[in-house]
PDB file of N, CA and C in Angstrom:
ATOM      1  N   UNK Q   1      66.140 108.443  44.332  1.00  0.00           N
ATOM      2  CA  UNK Q   1      66.649 108.112  43.018  1.00  0.00           C
ATOM      3  C   UNK Q   1      67.473 106.831  43.154  1.00  0.00           C
ATOM      4  N   UNK Q   2      67.033 105.811  42.473  1.00  0.00           N
ATOM      5  CA  UNK Q   2      67.708 104.528  42.540  1.00  0.00           C
ATOM      6  C   UNK Q   2      68.783 104.437  41.466  1.00  0.00           C
ATOM      7  N   UNK Q   3      69.933 103.911  41.827  1.00  0.00           N
ATOM      8  CA  UNK Q   3      71.031 103.768  40.880  1.00  0.00           C
ATOM      9  C   UNK Q   3      70.732 102.644  39.904  1.00  0.00           C
ATOM     10  N   UNK Q   4      70.975 102.871  38.599  1.00  0.00           N
ATOM     11  CA  UNK Q   4      70.777 101.799  37.629  1.00  0.00           C
ATOM     12  C   UNK Q   4      71.838 100.715  37.824  1.00  0.00           C
ATOM     13  N   UNK Q   5      71.494  99.514  37.459  1.00  0.00           N
ATOM     14  CA  UNK Q   5      72.419  98.405  37.673  1.00  0.00           C
ATOM     15  C   UNK Q   5      73.258  98.070  36.452  1.00  0.00           C
ATOM     16  N   UNK Q   6      72.903  98.625  35.293  1.00  0.00           N
ATOM     17  CA  UNK Q   6      73.683  98.344  34.089  1.00  0.00           C
ATOM     18  C   UNK Q   6      73.641  99.527  33.138  1.00  0.00           C
ATOM     19  N   UNK Q   7      74.545  99.503  32.165  1.00  0.00           N
ATOM     20  CA  UNK Q   7      74.614 100.567  31.164  1.00  0.00           C
ATOM     21  C   UNK Q   7      73.409 100.514  30.240  1.00  0.00           C
ATOM     22  N   UNK Q   8      73.069 101.660  29.684  1.00  0.00           N
ATOM     23  CA  UNK Q   8      72.014 101.743  28.680  1.00  0.00           C
ATOM     24  C   UNK Q   8      72.511 101.066  27.404  1.00  0.00           C
ATOM     25  N   UNK Q   9      71.690 100.205  26.829  1.00  0.00           N
ATOM     26  CA  UNK Q   9      72.098  99.449  25.643  1.00  0.00           C
ATOM     27  C   UNK Q   9      71.594 100.051  24.335  1.00  0.00           C
ATOM     28  N   UNK Q  10      70.517 100.826  24.395  1.00  0.00           N
ATOM     29  CA  UNK Q  10      69.907 101.370  23.182  1.00  0.00           C
ATOM     30  C   UNK Q  10      70.169 102.865  23.114  1.00  0.00           C
ATOM     31  N   UNK Q  11      70.637 103.334  21.969  1.00  0.00           N
ATOM     32  CA  UNK Q  11      70.933 104.752  21.783  1.00  0.00           C
ATOM     33  C   UNK Q  11      69.645 105.569  21.863  1.00  0.00           C
ATOM     34  N   UNK Q  12      69.667 106.623  22.650  1.00  0.00           N
ATOM     35  CA  UNK Q  12      68.536 107.534  22.772  1.00  0.00           C
ATOM     36  C   UNK Q  12      69.058 108.961  22.820  1.00  0.00           C
ATOM     37  N   UNK Q  13      68.809 109.718  21.759  1.00  0.00           N
ATOM     38  CA  UNK Q  13      69.286 111.100  21.690  1.00  0.00           C
ATOM     39  C   UNK Q  13      68.783 111.931  22.866  1.00  0.00           C
ATOM     40  N   UNK Q  14      67.522 111.775  23.186  1.00  0.00           N
ATOM     41  CA  UNK Q  14      66.925 112.581  24.257  1.00  0.00           C
ATOM     42  C   UNK Q  14      67.559 112.253  25.606  1.00  0.00           C
ATOM     43  N   UNK Q  15      67.778 110.976  25.890  1.00  0.00           N
ATOM     44  CA  UNK Q  15      68.417 110.605  27.154  1.00  0.00           C
ATOM     45  C   UNK Q  15      69.865 111.088  27.219  1.00  0.00           C
ATOM     46  N   UNK Q  16      70.559 111.042  26.108  1.00  0.00           N
ATOM     47  CA  UNK Q  16      71.948 111.508  26.101  1.00  0.00           C
ATOM     48  C   UNK Q  16      72.014 113.018  26.276  1.00  0.00           C
ATOM     49  N   UNK Q  17      71.075 113.747  25.682  1.00  0.00           N
ATOM     50  CA  UNK Q  17      71.044 115.197  25.877  1.00  0.00           C
ATOM     51  C   UNK Q  17      70.726 115.535  27.328  1.00  0.00           C
ATOM     52  N   UNK Q  18      69.822 114.796  27.942  1.00  0.00           N
ATOM     53  CA  UNK Q  18      69.500 115.021  29.355  1.00  0.00           C
ATOM     54  C   UNK Q  18      70.707 114.684  30.234  1.00  0.00           C
ATOM     55  N   UNK Q  19      71.445 113.650  29.869  1.00  0.00           N
ATOM     56  CA  UNK Q  19      72.680 113.298  30.574  1.00  0.00           C
ATOM     57  C   UNK Q  19      73.666 114.464  30.508  1.00  0.00           C
ATOM     58  N   UNK Q  20      73.831 115.050  29.332  1.00  0.00           N
ATOM     59  CA  UNK Q  20      74.733 116.196  29.182  1.00  0.00           C
ATOM     60  C   UNK Q  20      74.282 117.337  30.089  1.00  0.00           C
ATOM     61  N   UNK Q  21      73.000 117.625  30.084  1.00  0.00           N
ATOM     62  CA  UNK Q  21      72.455 118.709  30.899  1.00  0.00           C
ATOM     63  C   UNK Q  21      72.743 118.487  32.388  1.00  0.00           C
ATOM     64  N   UNK Q  22      72.365 117.318  32.886  1.00  0.00           N
ATOM     65  CA  UNK Q  22      72.490 117.058  34.317  1.00  0.00           C
ATOM     66  C   UNK Q  22      73.932 116.857  34.757  1.00  0.00           C
ATOM     67  N   UNK Q  23      74.733 116.218  33.943  1.00  0.00           N
ATOM     68  CA  UNK Q  23      76.132 116.032  34.310  1.00  0.00           C
ATOM     69  C   UNK Q  23      76.898 117.353  34.233  1.00  0.00           C
ATOM     70  N   UNK Q  24      76.517 118.234  33.310  1.00  0.00           N
ATOM     71  CA  UNK Q  24      77.130 119.566  33.268  1.00  0.00           C
ATOM     72  C   UNK Q  24      76.815 120.301  34.566  1.00  0.00           C
ATOM     73  N   UNK Q  25      75.555 120.276  34.967  1.00  0.00           N
ATOM     74  CA  UNK Q  25      75.165 120.929  36.223  1.00  0.00           C
ATOM     75  C   UNK Q  25      75.935 120.341  37.396  1.00  0.00           C
ATOM     76  N   UNK Q  26      76.016 119.028  37.470  1.00  0.00           N
ATOM     77  CA  UNK Q  26      76.719 118.372  38.569  1.00  0.00           C
ATOM     78  C   UNK Q  26      78.206 118.707  38.567  1.00  0.00           C
ATOM     79  N   UNK Q  27      78.815 118.725  37.400  1.00  0.00           N
ATOM     80  CA  UNK Q  27      80.238 119.046  37.294  1.00  0.00           C
ATOM     81  C   UNK Q  27      80.501 120.468  37.804  1.00  0.00           C
ATOM     82  N   UNK Q  28      79.638 121.380  37.429  1.00  0.00           N
ATOM     83  CA  UNK Q  28      79.789 122.768  37.896  1.00  0.00           C
ATOM     84  C   UNK Q  28      79.557 122.868  39.401  1.00  0.00           C
ATOM     85  N   UNK Q  29      78.582 122.160  39.929  1.00  0.00           N
ATOM     86  CA  UNK Q  29      78.350 122.166  41.376  1.00  0.00           C
ATOM     87  C   UNK Q  29      79.560 121.596  42.097  1.00  0.00           C
ATOM     88  N   UNK Q  30      80.083 120.481  41.604  1.00  0.00           N
ATOM     89  CA  UNK Q  30      81.249 119.851  42.227  1.00  0.00           C
ATOM     90  C   UNK Q  30      82.455 120.787  42.248  1.00  0.00           C
ATOM     91  N   UNK Q  31      82.576 121.622  41.231  1.00  0.00           N
ATOM     92  CA  UNK Q  31      83.725 122.530  41.117  1.00  0.00           C
ATOM     93  C   UNK Q  31      83.375 123.971  41.486  1.00  0.00           C
ATOM     94  N   UNK Q  32      82.237 124.145  42.174  1.00  0.00           N
ATOM     95  CA  UNK Q  32      81.796 125.471  42.638  1.00  0.00           C
ATOM     96  C   UNK Q  32      81.820 126.505  41.505  1.00  0.00           C
ATOM     97  N   UNK Q  33      81.315 126.089  40.347  1.00  0.00           N
ATOM     98  CA  UNK Q  33      81.207 126.919  39.137  1.00  0.00           C
ATOM     99  C   UNK Q  33      82.553 127.394  38.596  1.00  0.00           C
ATOM    100  N   UNK Q  34      83.620 126.754  39.006  1.00  0.00           N
ATOM    101  CA  UNK Q  34      84.959 127.144  38.569  1.00  0.00           C
ATOM    102  C   UNK Q  34      85.453 126.209  37.463  1.00  0.00           C
ATOM    103  N   UNK Q  35      84.733 126.221  36.346  1.00  0.00           N
ATOM    104  CA  UNK Q  35      85.094 125.413  35.182  1.00  0.00           C
ATOM    105  C   UNK Q  35      84.957 126.265  33.928  1.00  0.00           C
ATOM    106  N   UNK Q  36      85.661 125.879  32.898  1.00  0.00           N
ATOM    107  CA  UNK Q  36      85.498 126.557  31.605  1.00  0.00           C
ATOM    108  C   UNK Q  36      84.553 125.773  30.705  1.00  0.00           C
ATOM    109  N   UNK Q  37      83.987 124.683  31.229  1.00  0.00           N
ATOM    110  CA  UNK Q  37      83.047 123.859  30.491  1.00  0.00           C
ATOM    111  C   UNK Q  37      83.136 122.418  30.958  1.00  0.00           C
ATOM    112  N   UNK Q  38      82.008 121.743  30.923  1.00  0.00           N
ATOM    113  CA  UNK Q  38      81.997 120.310  31.217  1.00  0.00           C
ATOM    114  C   UNK Q  38      82.373 119.590  29.925  1.00  0.00           C
ATOM    115  N   UNK Q  39      83.222 118.591  30.037  1.00  0.00           N
ATOM    116  CA  UNK Q  39      83.721 117.897  28.849  1.00  0.00           C
ATOM    117  C   UNK Q  39      83.261 116.442  28.863  1.00  0.00           C
ATOM    118  N   UNK Q  40      82.894 115.974  27.667  1.00  0.00           N
ATOM    119  CA  UNK Q  40      82.399 114.625  27.493  1.00  0.00           C
ATOM    120  C   UNK Q  40      83.127 113.949  26.343  1.00  0.00           C
ATOM    121  N   UNK Q  41      83.478 112.689  26.514  1.00  0.00           N
ATOM    122  CA  UNK Q  41      84.030 111.887  25.431  1.00  0.00           C
ATOM    123  C   UNK Q  41      82.856 111.274  24.678  1.00  0.00           C
ATOM    124  N   UNK Q  42      82.803 111.526  23.375  1.00  0.00           N
ATOM    125  CA  UNK Q  42      81.726 111.001  22.541  1.00  0.00           C
ATOM    126  C   UNK Q  42      82.255 110.867  21.110  1.00  0.00           C
ATOM    127  N   UNK Q  43      81.852 109.808  20.447  1.00  0.00           N
ATOM    128  CA  UNK Q  43      82.298 109.631  19.062  1.00  0.00           C
ATOM    129  C   UNK Q  43      81.589 110.640  18.158  1.00  0.00           C
ATOM    130  N   UNK Q  44      82.208 110.932  17.049  1.00  0.00           N
ATOM    131  CA  UNK Q  44      81.600 111.854  16.088  1.00  0.00           C
ATOM    132  C   UNK Q  44      80.264 111.305  15.587  1.00  0.00           C
ATOM    133  N   UNK Q  45      80.202 110.000  15.370  1.00  0.00           N
ATOM    134  CA  UNK Q  45      78.970 109.363  14.907  1.00  0.00           C
ATOM    135  C   UNK Q  45      77.839 109.548  15.924  1.00  0.00           C
ATOM    136  N   UNK Q  46      78.116 109.292  17.196  1.00  0.00           N
ATOM    137  CA  UNK Q  46      77.088 109.451  18.225  1.00  0.00           C
ATOM    138  C   UNK Q  46      76.712 110.919  18.426  1.00  0.00           C
ATOM    139  N   UNK Q  47      77.686 111.809  18.311  1.00  0.00           N
ATOM    140  CA  UNK Q  47      77.388 113.241  18.414  1.00  0.00           C
ATOM    141  C   UNK Q  47      76.428 113.659  17.296  1.00  0.00           C
ATOM    142  N   UNK Q  48      76.714 113.241  16.082  1.00  0.00           N
ATOM    143  CA  UNK Q  48      75.853 113.604  14.947  1.00  0.00           C
ATOM    144  C   UNK Q  48      74.446 113.027  15.119  1.00  0.00           C
ATOM    145  N   UNK Q  49      74.357 111.772  15.528  1.00  0.00           N
ATOM    146  CA  UNK Q  49      73.038 111.167  15.747  1.00  0.00           C
ATOM    147  C   UNK Q  49      72.266 111.916  16.824  1.00  0.00           C
ATOM    148  N   UNK Q  50      72.951 112.299  17.874  1.00  0.00           N
ATOM    149  CA  UNK Q  50      72.298 113.013  18.961  1.00  0.00           C
ATOM    150  C   UNK Q  50      71.812 114.388  18.502  1.00  0.00           C
ATOM    151  N   UNK Q  51      72.607 115.082  17.733  1.00  0.00           N
ATOM    152  CA  UNK Q  51      72.258 116.430  17.302  1.00  0.00           C
ATOM    153  C   UNK Q  51      71.235 116.435  16.162  1.00  0.00           C
ATOM    154  N   UNK Q  52      71.023 115.303  15.510  1.00  0.00           N
ATOM    155  CA  UNK Q  52      69.983 115.204  14.481  1.00  0.00           C
ATOM    156  C   UNK Q  52      68.586 115.132  15.089  1.00  0.00           C
ATOM    157  N   UNK Q  53      68.509 114.867  16.382  1.00  0.00           N
ATOM    158  CA  UNK Q  53      67.225 114.826  17.088  1.00  0.00           C
ATOM    159  C   UNK Q  53      66.570 116.205  16.993  1.00  0.00           C
ATOM    160  N   UNK Q  54      65.332 116.283  16.481  1.00  0.00           N
ATOM    161  CA  UNK Q  54      64.676 117.590  16.343  1.00  0.00           C
ATOM    162  C   UNK Q  54      64.412 118.284  17.684  1.00  0.00           C
ATOM    163  N   UNK Q  55      64.174 117.517  18.728  1.00  0.00           N
ATOM    164  CA  UNK Q  55      63.956 118.108  20.045  1.00  0.00           C
ATOM    165  C   UNK Q  55      65.300 118.319  20.733  1.00  0.00           C
ATOM    166  N   UNK Q  56      65.614 119.563  21.020  1.00  0.00           N
ATOM    167  CA  UNK Q  56      66.883 119.904  21.673  1.00  0.00           C
ATOM    168  C   UNK Q  56      66.624 120.575  23.024  1.00  0.00           C
ATOM    169  N   UNK Q  57      65.462 120.334  23.600  1.00  0.00           N
ATOM    170  CA  UNK Q  57      65.037 121.018  24.821  1.00  0.00           C
ATOM    171  C   UNK Q  57      66.037 120.856  25.960  1.00  0.00           C
ATOM    172  N   UNK Q  58      66.588 119.688  26.146  1.00  0.00           N
ATOM    173  CA  UNK Q  58      67.509 119.438  27.263  1.00  0.00           C
ATOM    174  C   UNK Q  58      68.763 120.288  27.178  1.00  0.00           C
ATOM    175  N   UNK Q  59      69.096 120.767  25.986  1.00  0.00           N
ATOM    176  CA  UNK Q  59      70.324 121.542  25.814  1.00  0.00           C
ATOM    177  C   UNK Q  59      70.101 123.045  25.927  1.00  0.00           C
ATOM    178  N   UNK Q  60      68.869 123.471  26.223  1.00  0.00           N
ATOM    179  CA  UNK Q  60      68.593 124.902  26.400  1.00  0.00           C
ATOM    180  C   UNK Q  60      69.431 125.415  27.565  1.00  0.00           C
ATOM    181  N   UNK Q  61      70.095 126.533  27.348  1.00  0.00           N
ATOM    182  CA  UNK Q  61      70.949 127.126  28.373  1.00  0.00           C
ATOM    183  C   UNK Q  61      72.380 126.636  28.332  1.00  0.00           C
ATOM    184  N   UNK Q  62      72.666 125.747  27.387  1.00  0.00           N
ATOM    185  CA  UNK Q  62      74.027 125.232  27.226  1.00  0.00           C
ATOM    186  C   UNK Q  62      74.567 125.608  25.855  1.00  0.00           C
ATOM    187  N   UNK Q  63      75.799 126.061  25.818  1.00  0.00           N
ATOM    188  CA  UNK Q  63      76.504 126.266  24.559  1.00  0.00           C
ATOM    189  C   UNK Q  63      77.342 125.008  24.359  1.00  0.00           C
ATOM    190  N   UNK Q  64      77.011 124.234  23.335  1.00  0.00           N
ATOM    191  CA  UNK Q  64      77.654 122.948  23.105  1.00  0.00           C
ATOM    192  C   UNK Q  64      78.553 123.035  21.873  1.00  0.00           C
ATOM    193  N   UNK Q  65      79.803 122.628  22.050  1.00  0.00           N
ATOM    194  CA  UNK Q  65      80.778 122.579  20.964  1.00  0.00           C
ATOM    195  C   UNK Q  65      81.360 121.177  20.905  1.00  0.00           C
ATOM    196  N   UNK Q  66      81.716 120.733  19.688  1.00  0.00           N
ATOM    197  CA  UNK Q  66      82.286 119.401  19.529  1.00  0.00           C
ATOM    198  C   UNK Q  66      83.533 119.490  18.659  1.00  0.00           C
ATOM    199  N   UNK Q  67      84.622 118.865  19.114  1.00  0.00           N
ATOM    200  CA  UNK Q  67      85.855 118.783  18.329  1.00  0.00           C
ATOM    201  C   UNK Q  67      86.684 117.598  18.812  1.00  0.00           C
ATOM    202  N   UNK Q  68      87.192 116.833  17.877  1.00  0.00           N
ATOM    203  CA  UNK Q  68      88.130 115.748  18.172  1.00  0.00           C
ATOM    204  C   UNK Q  68      87.641 114.781  19.255  1.00  0.00           C
ATOM    205  N   UNK Q  69      86.368 114.400  19.187  1.00  0.00           N
ATOM    206  CA  UNK Q  69      85.836 113.427  20.120  1.00  0.00           C
ATOM    207  C   UNK Q  69      85.493 113.970  21.495  1.00  0.00           C
ATOM    208  N   UNK Q  70      85.547 115.297  21.642  1.00  0.00           N
ATOM    209  CA  UNK Q  70      85.218 115.912  22.930  1.00  0.00           C
ATOM    210  C   UNK Q  70      84.096 116.927  22.737  1.00  0.00           C
ATOM    211  N   UNK Q  71      83.018 116.726  23.461  1.00  0.00           N
ATOM    212  CA  UNK Q  71      81.915 117.672  23.490  1.00  0.00           C
ATOM    213  C   UNK Q  71      82.114 118.532  24.736  1.00  0.00           C
ATOM    214  N   UNK Q  72      82.080 119.846  24.564  1.00  0.00           N
ATOM    215  CA  UNK Q  72      82.204 120.770  25.684  1.00  0.00           C
ATOM    216  C   UNK Q  72      80.886 121.507  25.838  1.00  0.00           C
ATOM    217  N   UNK Q  73      80.337 121.479  27.047  1.00  0.00           N
ATOM    218  CA  UNK Q  73      79.078 122.155  27.354  1.00  0.00           C
ATOM    219  C   UNK Q  73      79.369 123.289  28.336  1.00  0.00           C
ATOM    220  N   UNK Q  74      79.060 124.520  27.901  1.00  0.00           N
ATOM    221  CA  UNK Q  74      79.256 125.696  28.752  1.00  0.00           C
ATOM    222  C   UNK Q  74      77.877 126.250  29.082  1.00  0.00           C
ATOM    223  N   UNK Q  75      77.514 126.250  30.368  1.00  0.00           N
ATOM    224  CA  UNK Q  75      76.189 126.711  30.766  1.00  0.00           C
ATOM    225  C   UNK Q  75      76.099 128.231  30.875  1.00  0.00           C
ATOM    226  N   UNK Q  76      74.901 128.741  30.668  1.00  0.00           N
ATOM    227  CA  UNK Q  76      74.646 130.169  30.871  1.00  0.00           C
ATOM    228  C   UNK Q  76      74.478 130.429  32.371  1.00  0.00           C
ATOM    229  N   UNK Q  77      74.508 131.693  32.744  1.00  0.00           N
ATOM    230  CA  UNK Q  77      74.291 132.055  34.148  1.00  0.00           C
ATOM    231  C   UNK Q  77      72.911 131.616  34.612  1.00  0.00           C
ATOM    232  N   UNK Q  78      71.900 131.785  33.759  1.00  0.00           N
ATOM    233  CA  UNK Q  78      70.540 131.376  34.113  1.00  0.00           C
ATOM    234  C   UNK Q  78      70.465 129.870  34.351  1.00  0.00           C
ATOM    235  N   UNK Q  79      71.172 129.109  33.558  1.00  0.00           N
ATOM    236  CA  UNK Q  79      71.214 127.655  33.744  1.00  0.00           C
ATOM    237  C   UNK Q  79      71.784 127.329  35.120  1.00  0.00           C
ATOM    238  N   UNK Q  80      72.903 127.935  35.470  1.00  0.00           N
ATOM    239  CA  UNK Q  80      73.561 127.636  36.740  1.00  0.00           C
ATOM    240  C   UNK Q  80      72.718 128.047  37.943  1.00  0.00           C
ATOM    241  N   UNK Q  81      71.931 129.092  37.800  1.00  0.00           N
ATOM    242  CA  UNK Q  81      71.089 129.563  38.907  1.00  0.00           C
ATOM    243  C   UNK Q  81      70.084 128.499  39.339  1.00  0.00           C
ATOM    244  N   UNK Q  82      69.695 127.627  38.421  1.00  0.00           N
ATOM    245  CA  UNK Q  82      68.741 126.558  38.753  1.00  0.00           C
ATOM    246  C   UNK Q  82      69.280 125.604  39.811  1.00  0.00           C
ATOM    247  N   UNK Q  83      70.596 125.560  39.949  1.00  0.00           N
ATOM    248  CA  UNK Q  83      71.234 124.578  40.824  1.00  0.00           C
ATOM    249  C   UNK Q  83      71.924 125.232  42.024  1.00  0.00           C
ATOM    250  N   UNK Q  84      71.469 126.421  42.397  1.00  0.00           N
ATOM    251  CA  UNK Q  84      72.090 127.130  43.516  1.00  0.00           C
ATOM    252  C   UNK Q  84      71.552 126.694  44.878  1.00  0.00           C
ATOM    253  N   UNK Q  85      70.308 126.238  44.936  1.00  0.00           N
ATOM    254  CA  UNK Q  85      69.773 125.895  46.256  1.00  0.00           C
ATOM    255  C   UNK Q  85      70.231 124.498  46.698  1.00  0.00           C
ATOM    256  N   UNK Q  86      70.174 124.281  48.004  1.00  0.00           N
ATOM    257  CA  UNK Q  86      70.709 123.060  48.607  1.00  0.00           C
ATOM    258  C   UNK Q  86      70.050 121.791  48.064  1.00  0.00           C
ATOM    259  N   UNK Q  87      68.742 121.809  47.908  1.00  0.00           N
ATOM    260  CA  UNK Q  87      68.032 120.612  47.436  1.00  0.00           C
ATOM    261  C   UNK Q  87      68.461 120.251  46.017  1.00  0.00           C
ATOM    262  N   UNK Q  88      68.511 121.237  45.133  1.00  0.00           N
ATOM    263  CA  UNK Q  88      68.917 120.956  43.744  1.00  0.00           C
ATOM    264  C   UNK Q  88      70.357 120.462  43.689  1.00  0.00           C
ATOM    265  N   UNK Q  89      71.225 121.024  44.527  1.00  0.00           N
ATOM    266  CA  UNK Q  89      72.616 120.559  44.570  1.00  0.00           C
ATOM    267  C   UNK Q  89      72.674 119.091  44.997  1.00  0.00           C
ATOM    268  N   UNK Q  90      71.919 118.743  46.020  1.00  0.00           N
ATOM    269  CA  UNK Q  90      71.922 117.364  46.495  1.00  0.00           C
ATOM    270  C   UNK Q  90      71.391 116.399  45.438  1.00  0.00           C
ATOM    271  N   UNK Q  91      70.320 116.798  44.775  1.00  0.00           N
ATOM    272  CA  UNK Q  91      69.733 115.946  43.735  1.00  0.00           C
ATOM    273  C   UNK Q  91      70.711 115.758  42.577  1.00  0.00           C
ATOM    274  N   UNK Q  92      71.331 116.839  42.147  1.00  0.00           N
ATOM    275  CA  UNK Q  92      72.222 116.754  40.985  1.00  0.00           C
ATOM    276  C   UNK Q  92      73.482 115.950  41.319  1.00  0.00           C
ATOM    277  N   UNK Q  93      73.962 116.049  42.547  1.00  0.00           N
ATOM    278  CA  UNK Q  93      75.135 115.255  42.943  1.00  0.00           C
ATOM    279  C   UNK Q  93      74.775 113.779  43.095  1.00  0.00           C
ATOM    280  N   UNK Q  94      73.537 113.486  43.481  1.00  0.00           N
ATOM    281  CA  UNK Q  94      73.073 112.100  43.523  1.00  0.00           C
ATOM    282  C   UNK Q  94      72.983 111.542  42.103  1.00  0.00           C
ATOM    283  N   UNK Q  95      72.510 112.370  41.165  1.00  0.00           N
ATOM    284  CA  UNK Q  95      72.481 111.952  39.761  1.00  0.00           C
ATOM    285  C   UNK Q  95      73.897 111.613  39.305  1.00  0.00           C
ATOM    286  N   UNK Q  96      74.858 112.465  39.644  1.00  0.00           N
ATOM    287  CA  UNK Q  96      76.269 112.230  39.284  1.00  0.00           C
ATOM    288  C   UNK Q  96      76.705 110.851  39.772  1.00  0.00           C
ATOM    289  N   UNK Q  97      76.461 110.574  41.036  1.00  0.00           N
ATOM    290  CA  UNK Q  97      76.893 109.299  41.615  1.00  0.00           C
ATOM    291  C   UNK Q  97      76.196 108.102  40.971  1.00  0.00           C
ATOM    292  N   UNK Q  98      74.903 108.238  40.700  1.00  0.00           N
ATOM    293  CA  UNK Q  98      74.122 107.106  40.206  1.00  0.00           C
ATOM    294  C   UNK Q  98      74.214 106.887  38.700  1.00  0.00           C
ATOM    295  N   UNK Q  99      74.432 107.947  37.940  1.00  0.00           N
ATOM    296  CA  UNK Q  99      74.333 107.838  36.480  1.00  0.00           C
ATOM    297  C   UNK Q  99      75.615 108.163  35.728  1.00  0.00           C
ATOM    298  N   UNK Q 100      76.684 108.411  36.422  1.00  0.00           N
ATOM    299  CA  UNK Q 100      77.930 108.823  35.763  1.00  0.00           C
ATOM    300  C   UNK Q 100      78.337 107.864  34.648  1.00  0.00           C
ATOM    301  N   UNK Q 101      78.160 106.579  34.874  1.00  0.00           N
ATOM    302  CA  UNK Q 101      78.593 105.584  33.881  1.00  0.00           C
ATOM    303  C   UNK Q 101      77.434 104.924  33.136  1.00  0.00           C
ATOM    304  N   UNK Q 102      76.228 105.370  33.359  1.00  0.00           N
ATOM    305  CA  UNK Q 102      75.032 104.749  32.769  1.00  0.00           C
ATOM    306  C   UNK Q 102      75.071 104.736  31.240  1.00  0.00           C
ATOM    307  N   UNK Q 103      75.596 105.783  30.641  1.00  0.00           N
ATOM    308  CA  UNK Q 103      75.578 105.917  29.182  1.00  0.00           C
ATOM    309  C   UNK Q 103      76.979 105.775  28.573  1.00  0.00           C
ATOM    310  N   UNK Q 104      77.878 105.138  29.301  1.00  0.00           N
ATOM    311  CA  UNK Q 104      79.284 105.055  28.896  1.00  0.00           C
ATOM    312  C   UNK Q 104      79.485 104.417  27.523  1.00  0.00           C
ATOM    313  N   UNK Q 105      78.552 103.613  27.094  1.00  0.00           N
ATOM    314  CA  UNK Q 105      78.653 103.003  25.752  1.00  0.00           C
ATOM    315  C   UNK Q 105      78.587 104.074  24.666  1.00  0.00           C
ATOM    316  N   UNK Q 106      77.954 105.226  24.981  1.00  0.00           N
ATOM    317  CA  UNK Q 106      77.725 106.274  23.989  1.00  0.00           C
ATOM    318  C   UNK Q 106      78.415 107.606  24.319  1.00  0.00           C
ATOM    319  N   UNK Q 107      78.506 107.925  25.606  1.00  0.00           N
ATOM    320  CA  UNK Q 107      79.066 109.207  26.036  1.00  0.00           C
ATOM    321  C   UNK Q 107      79.513 109.077  27.490  1.00  0.00           C
ATOM    322  N   UNK Q 108      80.570 109.802  27.835  1.00  0.00           N
ATOM    323  CA  UNK Q 108      81.068 109.741  29.212  1.00  0.00           C
ATOM    324  C   UNK Q 108      81.693 111.070  29.584  1.00  0.00           C
ATOM    325  N   UNK Q 109      81.390 111.525  30.797  1.00  0.00           N
ATOM    326  CA  UNK Q 109      81.976 112.773  31.279  1.00  0.00           C
ATOM    327  C   UNK Q 109      83.469 112.582  31.483  1.00  0.00           C
ATOM    328  N   UNK Q 110      84.224 113.604  31.160  1.00  0.00           N
ATOM    329  CA  UNK Q 110      85.663 113.609  31.401  1.00  0.00           C
ATOM    330  C   UNK Q 110      85.865 114.402  32.690  1.00  0.00           C
ATOM    331  N   UNK Q 111      86.247 113.715  33.729  1.00  0.00           N
ATOM    332  CA  UNK Q 111      86.394 114.369  35.037  1.00  0.00           C
ATOM    333  C   UNK Q 111      87.701 115.136  35.105  1.00  0.00           C
ATOM    334  N   UNK Q 112      87.592 116.377  35.592  1.00  0.00           N
ATOM    335  CA  UNK Q 112      88.776 117.204  35.791  1.00  0.00           C
ATOM    336  C   UNK Q 112      89.187 117.125  37.243  1.00  0.00           C
ATOM    337  N   UNK Q 113      90.451 117.086  37.483  1.00  0.00           N
ATOM    338  CA  UNK Q 113      90.969 117.061  38.853  1.00  0.00           C
ATOM    339  C   UNK Q 113      91.428 118.450  39.231  1.00  0.00           C
ATOM    340  N   UNK Q 114      90.626 119.119  40.045  1.00  0.00           N
ATOM    341  CA  UNK Q 114      90.992 120.461  40.509  1.00  0.00           C
ATOM    342  C   UNK Q 114      91.388 120.383  41.949  1.00  0.00           C
TER     343      UNK Q 114
END
């Protein structure tokens, strides 16, 4: 997986939903599933545009809530099980390193210090 060299310039609901999915998984892996939810900074306008997308496949297994510019994604147990093996953990942590700031113009993970 090659790291992108610049931020995404064009809004894409599907890519942002996939970012939420993968960054939620990575955040939980990084914190050994000891989180109450992955948090993202996103404007209300971008949240609404993203949620207007008819395809919500990337968000399956996530309970997503939005308030005051913060989107919180809480994964189901079945969602987390997908990332239990060593290979999936390595891939998802590589995604974290390579794509953490890729979509910062539209959405950004809020890192918790545990």
